[in-house]
Coordinates of C-alpha atoms in Angstrom, one line a residue:
X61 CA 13.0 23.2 45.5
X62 CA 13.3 25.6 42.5
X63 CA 12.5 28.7 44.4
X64 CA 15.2 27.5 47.1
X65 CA 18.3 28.1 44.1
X66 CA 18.2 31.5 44.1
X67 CA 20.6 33.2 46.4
X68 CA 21.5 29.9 48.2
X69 CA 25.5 29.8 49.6
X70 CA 24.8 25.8 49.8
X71 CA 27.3 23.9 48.0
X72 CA 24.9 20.9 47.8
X73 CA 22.0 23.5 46.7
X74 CA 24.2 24.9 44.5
X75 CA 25.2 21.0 43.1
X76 CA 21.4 20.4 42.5
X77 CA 21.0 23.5 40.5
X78 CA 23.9 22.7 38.2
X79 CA 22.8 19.2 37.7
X80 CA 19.2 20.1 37.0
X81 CA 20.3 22.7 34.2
X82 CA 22.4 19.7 32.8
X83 CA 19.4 17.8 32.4
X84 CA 17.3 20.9 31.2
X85 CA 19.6 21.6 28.5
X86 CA 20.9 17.9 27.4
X87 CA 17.8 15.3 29.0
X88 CA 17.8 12.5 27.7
X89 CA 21.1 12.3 29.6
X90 CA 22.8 9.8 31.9
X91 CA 24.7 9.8 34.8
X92 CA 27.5 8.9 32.8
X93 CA 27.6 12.2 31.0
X94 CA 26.8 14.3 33.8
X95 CA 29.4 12.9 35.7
X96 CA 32.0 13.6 33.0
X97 CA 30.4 17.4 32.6
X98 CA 30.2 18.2 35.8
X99 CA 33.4 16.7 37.6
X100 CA 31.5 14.7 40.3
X101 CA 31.8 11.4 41.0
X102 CA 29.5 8.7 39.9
X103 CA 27.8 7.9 43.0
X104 CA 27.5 11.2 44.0
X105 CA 26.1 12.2 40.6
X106 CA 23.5 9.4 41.5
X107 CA 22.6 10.5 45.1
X108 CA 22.2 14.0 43.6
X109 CA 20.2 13.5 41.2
X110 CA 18.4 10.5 43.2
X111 CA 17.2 13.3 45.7
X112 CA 15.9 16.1 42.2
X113 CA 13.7 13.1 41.3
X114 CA 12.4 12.9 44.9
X115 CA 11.5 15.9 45.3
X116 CA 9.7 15.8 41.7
X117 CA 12.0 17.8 39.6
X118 CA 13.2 15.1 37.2
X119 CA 12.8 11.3 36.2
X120 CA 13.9 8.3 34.2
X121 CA 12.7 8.9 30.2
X122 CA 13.4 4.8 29.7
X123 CA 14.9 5.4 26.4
X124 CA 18.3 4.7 27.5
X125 CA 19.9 2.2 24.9
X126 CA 21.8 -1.0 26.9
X127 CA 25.6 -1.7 25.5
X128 CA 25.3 -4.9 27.0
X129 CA 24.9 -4.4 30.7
X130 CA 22.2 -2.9 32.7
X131 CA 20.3 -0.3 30.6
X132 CA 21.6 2.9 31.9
X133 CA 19.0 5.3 33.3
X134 CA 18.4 8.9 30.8
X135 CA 17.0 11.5 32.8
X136 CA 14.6 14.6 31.6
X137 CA 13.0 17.1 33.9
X138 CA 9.5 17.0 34.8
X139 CA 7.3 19.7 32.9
X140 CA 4.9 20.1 35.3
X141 CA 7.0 20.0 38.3
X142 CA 6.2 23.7 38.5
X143 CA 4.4 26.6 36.1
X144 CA 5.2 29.8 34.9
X145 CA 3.3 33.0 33.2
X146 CA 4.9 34.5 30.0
X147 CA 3.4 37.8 28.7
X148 CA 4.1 40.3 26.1
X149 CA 2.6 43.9 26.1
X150 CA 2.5 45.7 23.0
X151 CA 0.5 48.6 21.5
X152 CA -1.2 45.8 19.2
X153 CA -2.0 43.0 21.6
X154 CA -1.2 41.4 25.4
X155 CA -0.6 38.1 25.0
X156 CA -0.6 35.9 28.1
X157 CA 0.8 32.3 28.4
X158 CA 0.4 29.5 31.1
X159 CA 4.0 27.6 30.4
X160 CA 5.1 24.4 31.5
X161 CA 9.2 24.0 32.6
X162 CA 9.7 23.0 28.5
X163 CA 8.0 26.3 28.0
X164 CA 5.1 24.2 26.0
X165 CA 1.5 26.2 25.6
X166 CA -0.8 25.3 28.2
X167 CA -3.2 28.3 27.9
X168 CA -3.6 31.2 26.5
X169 CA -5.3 34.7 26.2
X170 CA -4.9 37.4 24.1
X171 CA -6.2 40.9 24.5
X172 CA -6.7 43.2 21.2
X173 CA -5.3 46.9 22.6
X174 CA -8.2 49.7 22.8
X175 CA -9.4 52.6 24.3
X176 CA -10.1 50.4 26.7
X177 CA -6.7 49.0 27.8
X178 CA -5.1 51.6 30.3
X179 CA -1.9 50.2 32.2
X180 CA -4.5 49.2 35.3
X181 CA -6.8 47.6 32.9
X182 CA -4.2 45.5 31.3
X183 CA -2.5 44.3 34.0
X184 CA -5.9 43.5 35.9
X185 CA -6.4 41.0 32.6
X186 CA -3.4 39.6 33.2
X187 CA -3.7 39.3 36.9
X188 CA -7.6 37.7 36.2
X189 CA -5.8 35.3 34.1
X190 CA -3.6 34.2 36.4
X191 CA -5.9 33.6 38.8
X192 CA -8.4 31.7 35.9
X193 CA -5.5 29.6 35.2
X194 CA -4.7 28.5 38.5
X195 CA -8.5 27.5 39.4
X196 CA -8.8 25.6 36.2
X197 CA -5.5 23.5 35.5
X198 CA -5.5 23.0 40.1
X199 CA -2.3 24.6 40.3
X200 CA -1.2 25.3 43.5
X201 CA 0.4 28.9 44.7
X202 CA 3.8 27.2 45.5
X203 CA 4.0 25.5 41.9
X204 CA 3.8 28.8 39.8
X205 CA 7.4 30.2 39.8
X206 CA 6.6 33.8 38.6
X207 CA 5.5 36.4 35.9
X208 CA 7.8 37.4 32.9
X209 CA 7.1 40.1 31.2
X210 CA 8.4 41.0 28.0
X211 CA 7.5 44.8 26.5
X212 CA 9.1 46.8 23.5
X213 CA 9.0 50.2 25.3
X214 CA 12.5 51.6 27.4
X215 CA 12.1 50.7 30.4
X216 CA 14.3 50.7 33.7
X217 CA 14.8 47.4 35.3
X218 CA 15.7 48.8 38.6
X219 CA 12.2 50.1 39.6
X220 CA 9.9 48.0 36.8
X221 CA 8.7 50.4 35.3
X222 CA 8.1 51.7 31.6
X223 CA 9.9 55.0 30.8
X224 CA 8.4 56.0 28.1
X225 CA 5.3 54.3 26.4
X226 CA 5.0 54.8 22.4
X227 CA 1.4 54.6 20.3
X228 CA -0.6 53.0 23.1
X229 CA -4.6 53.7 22.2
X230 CA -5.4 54.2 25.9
X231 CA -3.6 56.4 28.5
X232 CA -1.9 55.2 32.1
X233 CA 1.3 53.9 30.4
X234 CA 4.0 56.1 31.2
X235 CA 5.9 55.7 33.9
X236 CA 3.8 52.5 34.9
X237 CA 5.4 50.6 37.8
X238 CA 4.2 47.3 36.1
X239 CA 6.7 45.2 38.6
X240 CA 4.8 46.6 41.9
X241 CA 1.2 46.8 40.7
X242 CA 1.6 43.2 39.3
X243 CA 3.1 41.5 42.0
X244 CA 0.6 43.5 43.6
X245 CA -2.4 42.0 42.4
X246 CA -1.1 38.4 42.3
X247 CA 1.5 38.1 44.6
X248 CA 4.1 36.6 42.7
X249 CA 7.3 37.4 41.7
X250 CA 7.5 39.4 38.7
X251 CA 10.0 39.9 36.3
X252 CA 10.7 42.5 33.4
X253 CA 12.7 43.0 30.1
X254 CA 12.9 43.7 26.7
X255 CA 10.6 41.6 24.7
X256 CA 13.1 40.8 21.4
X257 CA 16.0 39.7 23.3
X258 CA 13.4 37.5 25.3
X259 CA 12.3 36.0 21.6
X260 CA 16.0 35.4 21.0
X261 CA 15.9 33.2 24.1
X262 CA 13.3 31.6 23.9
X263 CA 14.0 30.2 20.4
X264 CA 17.2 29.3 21.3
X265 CA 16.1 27.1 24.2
X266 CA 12.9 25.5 22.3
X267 CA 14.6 24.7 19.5
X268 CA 18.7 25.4 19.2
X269 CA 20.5 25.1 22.5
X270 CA 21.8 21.5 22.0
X271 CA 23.6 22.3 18.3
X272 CA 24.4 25.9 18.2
X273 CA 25.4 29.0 21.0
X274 CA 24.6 31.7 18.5
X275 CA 21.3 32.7 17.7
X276 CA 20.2 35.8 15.9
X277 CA 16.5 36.8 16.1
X278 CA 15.1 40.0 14.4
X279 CA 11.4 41.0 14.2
X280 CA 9.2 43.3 12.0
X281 CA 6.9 45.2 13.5
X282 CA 5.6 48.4 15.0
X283 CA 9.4 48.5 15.4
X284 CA 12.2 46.6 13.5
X285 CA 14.4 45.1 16.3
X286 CA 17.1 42.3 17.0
X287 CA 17.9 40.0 19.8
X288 CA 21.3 38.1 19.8
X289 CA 22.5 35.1 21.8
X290 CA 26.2 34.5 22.2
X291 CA 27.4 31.4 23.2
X292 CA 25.0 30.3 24.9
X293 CA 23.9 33.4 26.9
X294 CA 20.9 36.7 26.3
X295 CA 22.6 39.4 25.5
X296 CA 20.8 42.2 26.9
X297 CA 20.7 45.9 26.0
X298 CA 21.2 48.3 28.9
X299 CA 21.5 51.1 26.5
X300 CA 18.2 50.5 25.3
X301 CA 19.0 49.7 21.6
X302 CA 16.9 46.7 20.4
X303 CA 15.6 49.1 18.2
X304 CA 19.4 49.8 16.6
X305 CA 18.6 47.2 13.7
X306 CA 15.6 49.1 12.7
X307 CA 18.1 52.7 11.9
X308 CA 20.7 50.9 9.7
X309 CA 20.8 52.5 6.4
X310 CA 19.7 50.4 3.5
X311 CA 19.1 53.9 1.3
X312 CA 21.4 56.5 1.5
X313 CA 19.0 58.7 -0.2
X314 CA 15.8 57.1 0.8
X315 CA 12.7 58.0 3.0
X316 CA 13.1 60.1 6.0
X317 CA 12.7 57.7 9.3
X318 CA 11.4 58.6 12.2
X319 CA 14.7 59.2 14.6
X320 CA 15.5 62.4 11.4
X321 CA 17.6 60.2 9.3
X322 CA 17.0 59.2 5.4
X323 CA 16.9 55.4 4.5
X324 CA 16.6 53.5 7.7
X325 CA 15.4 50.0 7.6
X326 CA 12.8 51.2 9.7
X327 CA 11.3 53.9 7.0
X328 CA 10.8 50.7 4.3
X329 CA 10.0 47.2 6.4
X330 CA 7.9 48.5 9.6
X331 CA 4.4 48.6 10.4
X332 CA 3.8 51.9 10.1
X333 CA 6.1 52.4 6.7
X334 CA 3.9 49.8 5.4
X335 CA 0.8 51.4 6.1
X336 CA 2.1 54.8 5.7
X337 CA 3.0 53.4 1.7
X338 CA -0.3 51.8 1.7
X339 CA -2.0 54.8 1.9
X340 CA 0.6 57.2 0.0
X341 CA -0.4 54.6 -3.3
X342 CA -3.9 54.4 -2.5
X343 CA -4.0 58.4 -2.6
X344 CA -1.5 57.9 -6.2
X345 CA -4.7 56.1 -7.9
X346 CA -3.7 52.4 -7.2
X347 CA -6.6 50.2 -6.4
X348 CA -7.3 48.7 -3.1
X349 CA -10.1 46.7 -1.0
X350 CA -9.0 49.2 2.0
X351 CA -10.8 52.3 -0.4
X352 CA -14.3 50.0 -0.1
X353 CA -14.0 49.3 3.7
X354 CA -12.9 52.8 4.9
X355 CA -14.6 56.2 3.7
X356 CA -11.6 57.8 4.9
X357 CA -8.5 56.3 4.3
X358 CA -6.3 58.0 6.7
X359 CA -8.3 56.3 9.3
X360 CA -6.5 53.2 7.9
X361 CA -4.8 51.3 10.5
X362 CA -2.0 48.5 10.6
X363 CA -5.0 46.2 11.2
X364 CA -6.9 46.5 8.6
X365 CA -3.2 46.7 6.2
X366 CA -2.8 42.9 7.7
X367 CA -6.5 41.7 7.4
X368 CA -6.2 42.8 3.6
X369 CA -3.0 40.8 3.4
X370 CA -4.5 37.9 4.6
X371 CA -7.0 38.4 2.0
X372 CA -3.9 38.9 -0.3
X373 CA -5.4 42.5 -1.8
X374 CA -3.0 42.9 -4.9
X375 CA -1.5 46.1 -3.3
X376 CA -1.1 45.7 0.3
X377 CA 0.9 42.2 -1.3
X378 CA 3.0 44.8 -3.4
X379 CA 3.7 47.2 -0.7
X380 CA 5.0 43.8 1.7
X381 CA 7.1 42.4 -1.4
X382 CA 8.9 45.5 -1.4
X383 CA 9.1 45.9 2.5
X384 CA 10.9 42.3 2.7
X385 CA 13.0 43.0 0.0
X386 CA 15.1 45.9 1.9
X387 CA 14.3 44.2 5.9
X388 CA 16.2 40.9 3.4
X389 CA 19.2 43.4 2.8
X390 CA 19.4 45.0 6.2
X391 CA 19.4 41.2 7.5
X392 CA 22.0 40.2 4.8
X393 CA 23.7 43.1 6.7
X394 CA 23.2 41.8 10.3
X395 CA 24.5 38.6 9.3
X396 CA 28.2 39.7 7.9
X397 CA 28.5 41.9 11.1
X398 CA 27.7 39.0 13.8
X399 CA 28.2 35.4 11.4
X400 CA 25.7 33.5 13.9
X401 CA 24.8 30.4 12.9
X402 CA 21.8 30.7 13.5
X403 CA 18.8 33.6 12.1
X404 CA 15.2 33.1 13.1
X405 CA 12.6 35.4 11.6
X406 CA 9.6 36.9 14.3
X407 CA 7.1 39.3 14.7
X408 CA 3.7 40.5 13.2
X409 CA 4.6 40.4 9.5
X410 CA 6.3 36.9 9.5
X411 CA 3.0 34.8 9.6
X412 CA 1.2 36.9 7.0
X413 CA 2.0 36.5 3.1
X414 CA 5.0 36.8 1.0
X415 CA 7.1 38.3 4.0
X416 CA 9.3 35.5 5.2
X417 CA 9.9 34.3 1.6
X418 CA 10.9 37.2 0.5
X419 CA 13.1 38.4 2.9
X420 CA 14.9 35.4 3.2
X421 CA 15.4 34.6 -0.1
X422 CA 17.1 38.6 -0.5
X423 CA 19.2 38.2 2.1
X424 CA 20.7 34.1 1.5
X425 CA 21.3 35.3 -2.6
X426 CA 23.3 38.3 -0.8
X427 CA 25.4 35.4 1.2
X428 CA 26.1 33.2 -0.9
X429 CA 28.8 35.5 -2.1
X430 CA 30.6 33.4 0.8
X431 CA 30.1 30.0 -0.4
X432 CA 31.2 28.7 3.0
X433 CA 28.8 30.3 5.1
X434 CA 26.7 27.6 7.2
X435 CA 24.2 30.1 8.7
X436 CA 20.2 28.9 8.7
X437 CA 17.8 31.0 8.1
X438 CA 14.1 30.1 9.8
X439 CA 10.8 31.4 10.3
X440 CA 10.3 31.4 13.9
X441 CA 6.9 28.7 14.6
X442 CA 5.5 30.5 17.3
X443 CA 5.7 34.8 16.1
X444 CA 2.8 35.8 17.9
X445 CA 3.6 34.3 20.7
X446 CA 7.4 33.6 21.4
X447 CA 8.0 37.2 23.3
X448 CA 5.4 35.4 25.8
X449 CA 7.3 32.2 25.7
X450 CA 10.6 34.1 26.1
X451 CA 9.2 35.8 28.9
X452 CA 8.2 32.5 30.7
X453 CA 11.8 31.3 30.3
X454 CA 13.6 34.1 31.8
X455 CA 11.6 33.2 35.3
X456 CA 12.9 29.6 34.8
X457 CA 16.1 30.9 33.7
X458 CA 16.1 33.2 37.3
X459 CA 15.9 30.0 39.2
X460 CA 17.8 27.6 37.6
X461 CA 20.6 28.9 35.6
X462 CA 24.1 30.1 36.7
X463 CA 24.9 33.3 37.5

């Protein structure tokens, strides 16, 4: 019945749809309350959502509390009514999810980006995993609603295609109709957006859409970037700027970025300013356990930077302190422009050491020049694979959200 939302002129369809994104967003919830929410009467409130737990969409949680009287009934949707595919394509990694409707982990695969990894060779994983996926967990064609996909690159949503690939290893990027070929090799319905904003959503639904309708989320990366939901909704970024965070000035006479400017957040707290400082110290005299595994270190690469902060190498650990100290100010920055109540921290850097704590603590010392200010500051608790998550939930979104 999902699939049959989208684009329906029913009024009774269109009834079902509201009232199952009621119960997405609020379950446990009763009649009661949807009734109240949604205008309808009680007993058609009832027959409504009688006929979504028919047809598998919903049920009874039994939690609901008695006042006295019958216990009333507190509905939640089923999770496995129907499955989605979240994936994230980066230069790094492709990261493919099997989702359930609460956008919980069923499977996974991840594939580490090569020489190898051409557009067709990535999106044949993908489309292998699909089809793996289905075979093992005996899900049906009808049941899987569609493929989110969530990149970094510019892209143009009206054809589905990249428009302009950065630092892939492996050629067949650009230009790269990922919308056709995948729906292609699967045939299912395939959506595509920008990955941060897709983050930003998929936090918000997992964990903050029942207390808050403003939800920050920025990531350190390849790229520094920002999503932002406002009450309640994705904001998306026809103008292509998730990358706008990443060029706000934290040094006025700082390093030269890459877009020709001096001091851009992106020239102190990115991947590549990390490694590029890494390197610029390493080549100063500073001592390093990347000199012992490489023979040349400009053939240093973001990977081995993170492996030696994992094995917290003194400088790599000094490099990061510094990084998070100026991504903490940009943030502290981000934070007095849009006052959401909510920030959550993503990406590469956020799982590895010192990072989060740093940056966080750097920009809440900067805000509590406003004594007042209620906004939370989080480490997001899944940054490697939330773009994939996010991605997931825009299919369910497509279906069962209002336009």
């Amino acid at each position: 019945m999902l699939k049959q939302f989208i684009g329906s002129t029913s009024p009774k369809l269109k009834n079902l749809k509201l009232l199952y994104s009621l119960v997405r967003k609020l379950g446990p919830v009763s009649i009661h309350t949807l009734a109240e929410m949604t205008g309808y009467k009680s007993v058609t409130c009832a027959r409504l959502l009688e006929e979504l737990v028919q047809e598998g969409l919903i049920y009874d949680s039994g939690i609901g509390e008695s006042s006295g009287g019958r216990r009333p009934l507190m509905y939640v949707i089923q999770p496995t009514a129907c499955y989605l595919i979240g994936v994230e394509i980066t230069s790094l990694y492709t990261t493919a999810l099997l989702l359930d409707l609460k956008l919980n982990i069923l499977d996974t695969a991840k594939l580490q980006m090569d020489e190898r990894c051409t557009g067709e060779y990535t999106l044949n994983f993908i489309a292998d995993c699909v089809r793996e996926w289905m075979n093992q967990h005996h899900i049906r064609a009808e049941q899987l609603l569609g493929i989110g996909v969530g990149v970094l690159d510019p892209i143009d949503r009206e054809r589905g295609i990249l428009r302009k690939a950065h630092l892939f290893p492996a050629g067949g990027w650009e230009e790269l109709p990922i919308v056709a070929q995948l729906e292609a090799l699967t045939n299912i319905r395939v959506l595509l957006d920008n990955g941060t904003p897709l983050a930003a959503l998929a936090e918000y639904r997992i964990h903050y859409w029942k207390e808050s309708g403003n939800l920050v989320f920025v990531s350190s990366d390849i790229g520094i970037r920002c999503g932002t939901i406002v009450q309640g909704r994705m904001v998306g970024s026809r103008t292509e700027m998730d990358d706008a965070f990443g060029h706000m000035i934290v040094d006025i006479h700082g390093h030269r970025c890459s877009c020709g400017s001096y001091g851009c957040l992106q020239a102190y707290s990115s991947l590549p300013a990390i490694r590029d400082e890494v390197v610029r110290r390493i080549k100063r005299g500073h001592v390093s356990m990347l000199q012992n595994e490489n023979d040349d270190i400009e053939q240093i690469g973001f990977h081995h930077v993170l492996g030696a902060l994992e094995q917290e190498d003194p400088l790599c650990l000094e490099v990061v302190r510094d990084a998070a100290y100026y991504f903490g100010i940009g943030l502290s920055n981000l934070v007095f422009l849009l006052r959401p109540d909510v920030v959550v921290f993503g990406g590469t850097l956020v799982p590895k050491p010192l990072f989060y704590e740093v940056a966080s603590a750097t920009a809440q010392s900067r805000l509590n020049h406003y004594p007042n200010s209620t906004v939370q500051i989080h480490q997001s608790s899944e940054a490697y694979d939330i773009v994939a998550q996010g991605a997931g939930c825009m299919v369910l979104d497509y279906f069962t959200e209002q336009e």
